[in-house]
């Protein structure tokens, strides 16, 4: 339900439309959230919204896209190849291919006559938070980036979830699977938790999601983890400057450590900003006060950087700990 403004008026909801675009010959399903009201003469500023690890476009990001559209920007959420309603081998998650899907989403927005092609930004959450950095660091068409609880380096992140002996054993499994793929063309499929080991809070959240979205219980190829070893948005984050970058992380994140955003921030050029939210776990950012805190930072940042008529300009560089 949409809240009334101070004058008691309820703003019109963004207009949603189901669309599709192609990447590597695969049809990718997507949803556009268009702002209510007349289109600017130059077209809407626009934002590609990238979801997290193994998530479809129906999980957590619809409300994010609505908030972006409420601020006068067109938003696009989409299903990565092999997930949701998109074509591709089911659940064959390769991070570099997901970055390519996001790049194709930018091209799709460029092709629309209601979008300003010079005002396209990215919003990514969790695994998607790394994707938007990897994309923006190699694609000058992107004008602004918001990255929330991101993975900055795949190898470092996977190691952070394991004790030393577990990491060494896991690396051996990946080497063996690499040899298997060379000989047979097939990877071993494992439970997704074998790759992304959930902490208790993340596991409880995941079980609630599975009850609503049974397809969230799935297997992944070990090739996913092998390709994560060479996945490093941090390696290109410096190339985003002078375009603005906002990083948001939670201090009690046991799934993707705060260090991931801190290292990205240290490696990035200006203008940049890092906001740290205390007392909050990884998936808490999708509801309630933590969600509102993220939106209050992210939406004005994007609107200012992309020139939305609803907001001013993006803030400068700083590190901020809310409530600390």
CSV table of C-alpha atoms in Angstrom, one decimal:
chain,number,residue,atom,x,y,z
A,1,UNK,CA,0.0,0.0,0.0
A,2,UNK,CA,1.4,3.4,-1.0
A,3,UNK,CA,1.7,6.0,1.8
A,4,UNK,CA,0.1,9.5,1.4
A,5,UNK,CA,2.4,12.5,1.3
A,6,UNK,CA,2.1,15.4,3.8
A,7,UNK,CA,-0.8,16.8,1.9
A,8,UNK,CA,-2.7,13.5,2.2
A,9,UNK,CA,-2.2,12.7,-1.5
A,10,UNK,CA,-1.2,9.2,-2.6
A,11,UNK,CA,1.3,9.3,-5.5
A,12,UNK,CA,0.4,7.3,-8.6
A,13,UNK,CA,2.2,4.0,-8.7
A,14,UNK,CA,4.8,3.4,-11.4
A,15,UNK,CA,3.6,1.7,-14.5
A,16,UNK,CA,5.0,-1.8,-14.9
A,17,UNK,CA,5.4,-3.6,-18.2
A,18,UNK,CA,6.8,-7.0,-19.0
A,19,UNK,CA,9.6,-6.9,-21.7
A,20,UNK,CA,12.5,-9.0,-23.0
A,21,UNK,CA,15.9,-8.5,-24.5
A,22,UNK,CA,18.6,-10.9,-25.7
A,23,UNK,CA,22.2,-11.7,-24.6
A,24,UNK,CA,24.3,-14.4,-26.4
A,25,UNK,CA,21.2,-15.4,-28.3
A,26,UNK,CA,19.2,-16.1,-25.1
A,27,UNK,CA,15.9,-14.4,-24.4
A,28,UNK,CA,16.0,-12.7,-20.9
A,29,UNK,CA,12.8,-11.8,-19.2
A,30,UNK,CA,12.5,-8.4,-17.6
A,31,UNK,CA,10.1,-5.9,-16.0
A,32,UNK,CA,10.1,-2.1,-16.6
A,33,UNK,CA,8.9,0.3,-13.9
A,34,UNK,CA,8.1,3.6,-15.6
A,35,UNK,CA,7.5,6.7,-13.5
A,36,UNK,CA,4.0,8.0,-13.4
A,37,UNK,CA,3.5,11.3,-15.2
A,38,UNK,CA,4.8,12.9,-18.4
A,39,UNK,CA,8.0,11.8,-19.9
A,40,UNK,CA,10.9,14.3,-20.0
A,41,UNK,CA,11.7,15.6,-23.5
A,42,UNK,CA,15.1,13.9,-23.4
A,43,UNK,CA,13.7,10.6,-21.9
A,44,UNK,CA,13.8,9.2,-18.4
A,45,UNK,CA,17.0,8.6,-16.5
A,46,UNK,CA,17.1,4.9,-16.1
A,47,UNK,CA,18.5,2.3,-13.7
A,48,UNK,CA,19.3,-1.4,-14.2
A,49,UNK,CA,18.5,-3.3,-11.0
A,50,UNK,CA,20.7,-6.5,-10.5
A,51,UNK,CA,19.6,-9.1,-8.0
A,52,UNK,CA,21.7,-11.4,-5.8
A,53,UNK,CA,22.9,-15.0,-5.8
A,54,UNK,CA,20.5,-17.3,-7.7
A,55,UNK,CA,17.6,-14.9,-7.3
A,56,UNK,CA,14.9,-14.1,-9.8
A,57,UNK,CA,13.5,-10.7,-10.6
A,58,UNK,CA,10.4,-11.4,-8.4
A,59,UNK,CA,12.5,-11.7,-5.2
A,60,UNK,CA,13.1,-8.5,-3.2
A,61,UNK,CA,13.9,-6.2,-6.1
A,62,UNK,CA,10.3,-5.2,-7.2
A,63,UNK,CA,10.0,-2.7,-4.3
A,64,UNK,CA,13.5,-1.3,-5.0
A,65,UNK,CA,12.5,-0.7,-8.6
A,66,UNK,CA,9.3,1.0,-7.5
A,67,UNK,CA,11.2,3.3,-5.2
A,68,UNK,CA,13.6,4.2,-8.1
A,69,UNK,CA,10.6,4.9,-10.4
A,70,UNK,CA,8.9,7.0,-7.7
A,71,UNK,CA,12.0,9.3,-7.8
A,72,UNK,CA,11.6,10.0,-11.5
A,73,UNK,CA,13.8,7.3,-13.0
A,74,UNK,CA,12.8,4.3,-15.2
A,75,UNK,CA,13.9,1.0,-13.5
A,76,UNK,CA,14.5,-2.3,-15.2
A,77,UNK,CA,14.7,-5.6,-13.2
A,78,UNK,CA,15.5,-8.8,-15.1
A,79,UNK,CA,16.1,-12.5,-14.7
A,80,UNK,CA,19.7,-13.7,-15.3
A,81,UNK,CA,20.1,-16.5,-17.9
A,82,UNK,CA,19.0,-19.8,-16.5
A,83,UNK,CA,16.9,-18.2,-13.7
A,84,UNK,CA,13.3,-17.1,-13.4
A,85,UNK,CA,11.6,-16.8,-16.8
A,86,UNK,CA,14.8,-16.3,-18.8
A,87,UNK,CA,16.2,-18.8,-21.3
A,88,UNK,CA,19.4,-20.7,-20.7
A,89,UNK,CA,20.6,-23.8,-18.9
A,90,UNK,CA,18.7,-23.9,-15.6
A,91,UNK,CA,20.8,-22.7,-12.6
A,92,UNK,CA,24.0,-22.8,-14.6
A,93,UNK,CA,25.3,-19.7,-12.7
A,94,UNK,CA,28.5,-18.2,-14.2
A,95,UNK,CA,29.2,-14.8,-12.6
A,96,UNK,CA,30.9,-13.4,-15.8
A,97,UNK,CA,27.9,-14.4,-17.8
A,98,UNK,CA,25.6,-12.6,-15.4
A,99,UNK,CA,27.7,-9.4,-15.8
A,100,UNK,CA,27.2,-9.9,-19.6
A,101,UNK,CA,23.4,-10.1,-19.0
A,102,UNK,CA,23.5,-6.8,-17.1
A,103,UNK,CA,25.5,-5.2,-19.9
A,104,UNK,CA,22.8,-6.3,-22.3
A,105,UNK,CA,20.2,-4.7,-20.0
A,106,UNK,CA,22.1,-1.4,-20.4
A,107,UNK,CA,22.0,-1.8,-24.1
A,108,UNK,CA,18.3,-2.5,-24.0
A,109,UNK,CA,17.7,0.7,-22.1
A,110,UNK,CA,19.7,2.6,-24.6
A,111,UNK,CA,17.4,1.3,-27.3
A,112,UNK,CA,14.2,2.6,-25.7
A,113,UNK,CA,12.9,5.9,-27.0
A,114,UNK,CA,11.6,6.8,-23.5
A,115,UNK,CA,15.1,6.6,-21.9
A,116,UNK,CA,17.9,9.2,-21.8
A,117,UNK,CA,20.8,7.1,-23.1
A,118,UNK,CA,23.3,9.5,-21.4
A,119,UNK,CA,21.7,8.9,-17.9
A,120,UNK,CA,21.8,5.2,-17.2
A,121,UNK,CA,22.8,3.9,-13.8
A,122,UNK,CA,23.1,0.6,-11.9
A,123,UNK,CA,21.8,-0.7,-8.6
A,124,UNK,CA,23.0,-4.1,-7.4
A,125,UNK,CA,22.4,-6.0,-4.2
A,126,UNK,CA,24.5,-8.8,-2.7
A,127,UNK,CA,26.0,-10.8,-5.6
A,128,UNK,CA,24.5,-8.3,-8.0
A,129,UNK,CA,26.3,-5.6,-6.0
A,130,UNK,CA,29.5,-7.0,-7.3
A,131,UNK,CA,28.1,-7.4,-10.8
A,132,UNK,CA,27.3,-3.7,-11.1
A,133,UNK,CA,30.9,-2.7,-10.1
A,134,UNK,CA,32.4,-5.3,-12.6
A,135,UNK,CA,30.1,-3.8,-15.3
A,136,UNK,CA,30.6,-0.1,-14.5
A,137,UNK,CA,34.4,-0.6,-14.3
A,138,UNK,CA,34.5,-1.8,-17.9
A,139,UNK,CA,31.6,0.2,-19.5
A,140,UNK,CA,31.6,4.0,-19.7
A,141,UNK,CA,27.9,4.1,-20.6
A,142,UNK,CA,27.1,3.6,-16.9
A,143,UNK,CA,26.9,7.0,-15.2
A,144,UNK,CA,26.4,6.1,-11.6
A,145,UNK,CA,26.5,3.0,-9.3
A,146,UNK,CA,24.9,1.9,-6.1
A,147,UNK,CA,26.3,-1.4,-4.7
A,148,UNK,CA,24.6,-2.8,-1.6
A,149,UNK,CA,26.3,-5.6,0.5
A,150,UNK,CA,28.5,-6.6,-2.5
A,151,UNK,CA,31.0,-9.3,-3.2
A,152,UNK,CA,34.2,-7.5,-4.2
A,153,UNK,CA,36.4,-10.6,-4.8
A,154,UNK,CA,35.0,-14.1,-5.3
A,155,UNK,CA,37.9,-16.0,-4.0
A,156,UNK,CA,38.3,-13.9,-0.9
A,157,UNK,CA,34.5,-14.1,-0.2
A,158,UNK,CA,34.3,-17.9,-0.6
A,159,UNK,CA,37.3,-18.3,1.7
A,160,UNK,CA,35.7,-16.1,4.3
A,161,UNK,CA,32.9,-18.6,4.6
A,162,UNK,CA,35.2,-21.5,5.4
A,163,UNK,CA,37.8,-22.6,8.0
A,164,UNK,CA,41.3,-23.0,6.6
A,165,UNK,CA,41.1,-26.8,6.2
A,166,UNK,CA,37.7,-26.5,4.7
A,167,UNK,CA,39.0,-24.0,2.2
A,168,UNK,CA,41.9,-26.3,1.2
A,169,UNK,CA,39.6,-29.3,0.8
A,170,UNK,CA,37.2,-27.1,-1.3
A,171,UNK,CA,40.0,-26.0,-3.6
A,172,UNK,CA,40.9,-29.6,-4.2
A,173,UNK,CA,37.3,-30.4,-5.1
A,174,UNK,CA,37.3,-27.5,-7.6
A,175,UNK,CA,40.5,-28.8,-9.2
A,176,UNK,CA,39.0,-32.3,-9.5
A,177,UNK,CA,35.9,-30.8,-11.1
A,178,UNK,CA,38.0,-28.8,-13.5
A,179,UNK,CA,39.6,-32.0,-14.7
A,180,UNK,CA,36.1,-33.7,-14.9
A,181,UNK,CA,34.9,-30.9,-17.2
A,182,UNK,CA,37.9,-31.2,-19.4
A,183,UNK,CA,37.3,-34.9,-19.8
A,184,UNK,CA,33.5,-35.1,-19.9
A,185,UNK,CA,32.2,-31.5,-20.5
A,186,UNK,CA,30.1,-31.8,-17.3
A,187,UNK,CA,30.5,-30.3,-13.9
A,188,UNK,CA,29.4,-31.9,-10.6
A,189,UNK,CA,26.1,-30.4,-9.4
A,190,UNK,CA,25.9,-29.6,-5.7
A,191,UNK,CA,23.5,-27.9,-3.3
A,192,UNK,CA,23.8,-24.1,-3.6
A,193,UNK,CA,24.8,-24.1,0.1
A,194,UNK,CA,27.9,-26.0,-0.7
A,195,UNK,CA,29.2,-22.9,-2.5
A,196,UNK,CA,27.6,-20.1,-0.6
A,197,UNK,CA,27.6,-21.4,3.0
A,198,UNK,CA,24.8,-19.6,4.9
A,199,UNK,CA,25.1,-18.2,8.4
A,200,UNK,CA,22.1,-18.9,10.7
A,201,UNK,CA,20.4,-15.7,9.9
A,202,UNK,CA,20.8,-16.2,6.2
A,203,UNK,CA,19.7,-19.8,6.4
A,204,UNK,CA,16.5,-18.8,8.3
A,205,UNK,CA,15.8,-16.1,5.7
A,206,UNK,CA,16.4,-18.6,2.9
A,207,UNK,CA,14.0,-21.2,4.4
A,208,UNK,CA,11.2,-18.5,4.5
A,209,UNK,CA,11.9,-17.6,0.9
A,210,UNK,CA,11.8,-21.3,-0.2
A,211,UNK,CA,8.3,-21.6,1.3
A,212,UNK,CA,7.2,-18.7,-1.0
A,213,UNK,CA,9.4,-19.5,-4.0
A,214,UNK,CA,10.1,-23.3,-4.1
A,215,UNK,CA,12.4,-22.8,-7.1
A,216,UNK,CA,14.9,-21.2,-4.7
A,217,UNK,CA,15.8,-24.7,-3.6
A,218,UNK,CA,18.2,-25.7,-6.3
A,219,UNK,CA,21.6,-27.1,-7.2
A,220,UNK,CA,24.6,-25.4,-8.9
A,221,UNK,CA,27.5,-26.7,-10.8
A,222,UNK,CA,30.9,-26.6,-9.0
A,223,UNK,CA,32.0,-24.6,-12.1
A,224,UNK,CA,30.2,-21.7,-10.5
A,225,UNK,CA,32.7,-21.7,-7.6
A,226,UNK,CA,35.6,-22.3,-10.0
A,227,UNK,CA,34.6,-19.2,-12.0
A,228,UNK,CA,34.3,-17.2,-8.8
A,229,UNK,CA,38.0,-17.7,-8.2
A,230,UNK,CA,38.6,-15.4,-11.2
A,231,UNK,CA,35.8,-13.0,-10.4
A,232,UNK,CA,37.0,-9.7,-8.9
A,233,UNK,CA,35.0,-6.5,-9.2
A,234,UNK,CA,37.6,-5.0,-7.0
A,235,UNK,CA,40.2,-5.3,-9.8
A,236,UNK,CA,38.2,-2.7,-11.9
A,237,UNK,CA,36.5,-0.6,-9.3
A,238,UNK,CA,39.1,2.2,-9.7
A,239,UNK,CA,38.0,2.6,-13.4
A,240,UNK,CA,34.5,3.8,-12.3
A,241,UNK,CA,35.8,7.2,-11.3
A,242,UNK,CA,35.0,10.0,-12.0
A,243,UNK,CA,31.5,8.6,-12.1
A,244,UNK,CA,29.9,8.4,-8.6
A,245,UNK,CA,29.9,5.2,-6.6
A,246,UNK,CA,27.9,4.5,-3.4
A,247,UNK,CA,28.6,1.5,-1.3
A,248,UNK,CA,26.2,0.4,1.4
A,249,UNK,CA,27.0,-2.5,3.8
A,250,UNK,CA,25.8,-3.8,7.2
A,251,UNK,CA,28.1,-4.2,10.1
A,252,UNK,CA,26.6,-7.5,11.3
A,253,UNK,CA,26.9,-9.2,7.9
A,254,UNK,CA,28.1,-12.8,8.4
A,255,UNK,CA,27.4,-13.9,4.8
A,256,UNK,CA,29.3,-11.2,2.9
A,257,UNK,CA,31.7,-9.5,5.4
A,258,UNK,CA,31.8,-5.8,5.7
A,259,UNK,CA,35.4,-6.0,4.6
A,260,UNK,CA,34.2,-6.6,1.0
A,261,UNK,CA,32.8,-3.1,0.8
A,262,UNK,CA,35.6,-1.5,2.8
A,263,UNK,CA,38.2,-2.9,0.4
A,264,UNK,CA,36.1,-1.8,-2.6
A,265,UNK,CA,35.9,1.7,-1.1
A,266,UNK,CA,39.7,1.8,-0.5
A,267,UNK,CA,40.4,0.8,-4.1
A,268,UNK,CA,37.8,3.2,-5.7
A,269,UNK,CA,38.4,6.7,-7.0
A,270,UNK,CA,36.3,9.7,-6.2
A,271,UNK,CA,33.5,10.6,-6.0
A,272,UNK,CA,32.6,7.7,-3.7
A,273,UNK,CA,30.8,7.1,-0.5
A,274,UNK,CA,30.6,4.2,2.0
A,275,UNK,CA,27.6,3.9,4.4
A,276,UNK,CA,27.7,1.2,7.1
A,277,UNK,CA,24.5,0.2,8.9
A,278,UNK,CA,25.0,-1.3,12.4
A,279,UNK,CA,22.9,-3.9,14.1
A,280,UNK,CA,21.7,-5.4,10.8
A,281,UNK,CA,22.3,-8.7,9.1
A,282,UNK,CA,22.7,-9.4,5.3
A,283,UNK,CA,19.1,-10.0,4.4
A,284,UNK,CA,17.6,-7.5,6.9
A,285,UNK,CA,18.1,-4.8,4.2
A,286,UNK,CA,15.1,-6.0,2.3
A,287,UNK,CA,12.4,-5.0,4.8
A,288,UNK,CA,11.5,-2.6,7.6
A,289,UNK,CA,13.8,0.1,8.9
A,290,UNK,CA,17.0,-1.3,7.3
A,291,UNK,CA,15.3,-1.2,3.9
A,292,UNK,CA,14.2,2.4,4.4
A,293,UNK,CA,17.7,3.3,5.5
A,294,UNK,CA,19.2,1.8,2.3
A,295,UNK,CA,16.5,3.5,0.1
A,296,UNK,CA,17.1,6.9,1.8
A,297,UNK,CA,20.8,6.7,0.7
A,298,UNK,CA,20.5,5.0,-2.6
A,299,UNK,CA,17.6,6.6,-4.4
A,300,UNK,CA,18.8,10.3,-3.9
A,301,UNK,CA,22.3,9.3,-4.9
A,302,UNK,CA,21.1,7.8,-8.2
A,303,UNK,CA,18.6,10.6,-8.8
A,304,UNK,CA,21.3,13.3,-8.2
A,305,UNK,CA,23.9,11.6,-10.4
A,306,UNK,CA,21.5,10.9,-13.2
A,307,UNK,CA,19.8,14.3,-13.2
A,308,UNK,CA,16.3,13.2,-12.1
A,309,UNK,CA,14.0,16.2,-11.7
A,310,UNK,CA,13.0,14.9,-8.2
A,311,UNK,CA,16.4,15.3,-6.5
A,312,UNK,CA,19.6,17.3,-6.4
A,313,UNK,CA,23.2,16.1,-7.0
A,314,UNK,CA,25.1,13.2,-5.6
A,315,UNK,CA,27.0,13.7,-2.4
A,316,UNK,CA,30.8,13.7,-2.2
A,317,UNK,CA,33.2,11.3,-0.7
A,318,UNK,CA,32.9,10.1,2.9
A,319,UNK,CA,32.5,7.1,5.2
A,320,UNK,CA,29.4,7.1,7.4
A,321,UNK,CA,28.3,4.8,10.1
A,322,UNK,CA,24.6,5.3,10.7
A,323,UNK,CA,23.6,5.2,14.4
A,324,UNK,CA,27.2,4.7,15.4
